[in-house]
Amino acid sequence: KSITKELMSYHHIPQVPYMKVSKEITLEEIEKQIPYPMIVKPSNGGSSIGIKKASNQTELKEAIEEALTFLPEKEKKEAVKKSCQRTF
């Protein structure tokens, strides 16, 4: 999904605001760039699997944590490793 978004941006195809989120990005940084309500989607998978709507910071945190569960095992380990540096 994130690659598709990048390709659309590159070709100047209009789309809703988005950002690729990692453990290094704080909830406050996300809130500065994207207004509520927002949709959180895992970067892998298809269809509507793992999509959550967040209307406030508590829901945003929960949605991001759930989206991380859809990552392949290798990416989960890296996300957990990075979460030791910054915790939501």
GROMACS .gro file of C-alpha atoms in nm:
model
   88
    1LYS     CA    1   0.000   0.000   0.000
    2SER     CA    2   0.276   0.243   0.084
    3ILE     CA    3   0.451   0.177  -0.248
    4THR     CA    4   0.126   0.244  -0.434
    5LYS     CA    5   0.086   0.573  -0.245
    6GLU     CA    6   0.443   0.673  -0.334
    7LEU     CA    7   0.384   0.593  -0.702
    8MET     CA    8   0.062   0.794  -0.704
    9SER     CA    9   0.242   1.091  -0.546
   10TYR     CA   10   0.526   1.063  -0.795
   11HIS     CA   11   0.280   1.080  -1.085
   12HIS     CA   12   0.082   1.365  -0.921
   13ILE     CA   13  -0.235   1.159  -0.884
   14PRO     CA   14  -0.461   1.321  -0.620
   15GLN     CA   15  -0.512   1.128  -0.297
   16VAL     CA   16  -0.604   1.186   0.065
   17PRO     CA   17  -0.324   1.286   0.306
   18TYR     CA   18  -0.121   0.990   0.427
   19MET     CA   19   0.204   0.903   0.595
   20LYS     CA   20   0.400   0.586   0.648
   21VAL     CA   21   0.427   0.533   1.022
   22SER     CA   22   0.705   0.366   1.214
   23LYS     CA   23   0.789   0.338   1.581
   24GLU     CA   24   1.020   0.640   1.549
   25ILE     CA   25   0.724   0.869   1.474
   26THR     CA   26   0.525   0.998   1.771
   27LEU     CA   27   0.149   1.017   1.785
   28GLU     CA   28   0.181   1.395   1.805
   29GLU     CA   29   0.377   1.403   1.476
   30ILE     CA   30   0.103   1.200   1.309
   31GLU     CA   31  -0.166   1.431   1.447
   32LYS     CA   32   0.016   1.736   1.309
   33GLN     CA   33   0.005   1.596   0.955
   34ILE     CA   34  -0.330   1.417   0.940
   35PRO     CA   35  -0.655   1.538   1.098
   36TYR     CA   36  -0.900   1.315   1.284
   37PRO     CA   37  -1.080   1.101   1.201
   38MET     CA   38  -0.809   0.900   1.029
   39ILE     CA   39  -0.781   0.551   0.889
   40VAL     CA   40  -0.494   0.323   0.993
   41LYS     CA   41  -0.403   0.041   0.754
   42PRO     CA   42  -0.132  -0.224   0.776
   43SER     CA   43   0.128  -0.172   0.504
   44ASN     CA   44   0.094  -0.530   0.385
   45GLY     CA   45  -0.205  -0.752   0.322
   46GLY     CA   46  -0.497  -0.683   0.103
   47SER     CA   47  -0.860  -0.584   0.099
   48SER     CA   48  -0.981  -0.431   0.424
   49ILE     CA   49  -0.793  -0.661   0.661
   50GLY     CA   50  -0.666  -0.473   0.965
   51ILE     CA   51  -0.815  -0.134   0.877
   52LYS     CA   52  -0.921   0.078   1.177
   53LYS     CA   53  -1.073   0.424   1.215
   54ALA     CA   54  -0.920   0.649   1.482
   55SER     CA   55  -1.108   0.953   1.614
   56ASN     CA   56  -0.869   1.038   1.897
   57GLN     CA   57  -0.519   0.963   2.023
   58THR     CA   58  -0.623   0.657   2.227
   59GLU     CA   59  -0.789   0.498   1.922
   60LEU     CA   60  -0.490   0.594   1.707
   61LYS     CA   61  -0.246   0.419   1.942
   62GLU     CA   62  -0.463   0.106   1.952
   63ALA     CA   63  -0.502   0.105   1.571
   64ILE     CA   64  -0.127   0.134   1.516
   65GLU     CA   65  -0.055  -0.143   1.765
   66GLU     CA   66  -0.307  -0.368   1.589
   67ALA     CA   67  -0.167  -0.283   1.244
   68LEU     CA   68   0.175  -0.397   1.364
   69THR     CA   69   0.034  -0.745   1.430
   70PHE     CA   70  -0.014  -0.789   1.054
   71LEU     CA   71   0.357  -0.746   0.979
   72PRO     CA   72   0.564  -1.048   0.874
   73GLU     CA   73   0.764  -1.196   1.166
   74LYS     CA   74   1.093  -1.038   1.054
   75GLU     CA   75   0.938  -0.691   1.044
   76LYS     CA   76   0.768  -0.748   1.383
   77LYS     CA   77   1.105  -0.821   1.544
   78GLU     CA   78   1.248  -0.501   1.396
   79ALA     CA   79   0.946  -0.301   1.515
   80VAL     CA   80   0.980  -0.443   1.867
   81LYS     CA   81   1.352  -0.366   1.864
   82LYS     CA   82   1.280  -0.007   1.760
   83SER     CA   83   1.002   0.028   2.019
   84CYS     CA   84   1.266   0.000   2.290
   85GLN     CA   85   1.399   0.333   2.162
   86ARG     CA   86   1.058   0.508   2.165
   87THR     CA   87   0.736   0.385   2.318
   88PHE     CA   88   0.388   0.509   2.230
   0.00000   0.00000   0.00000
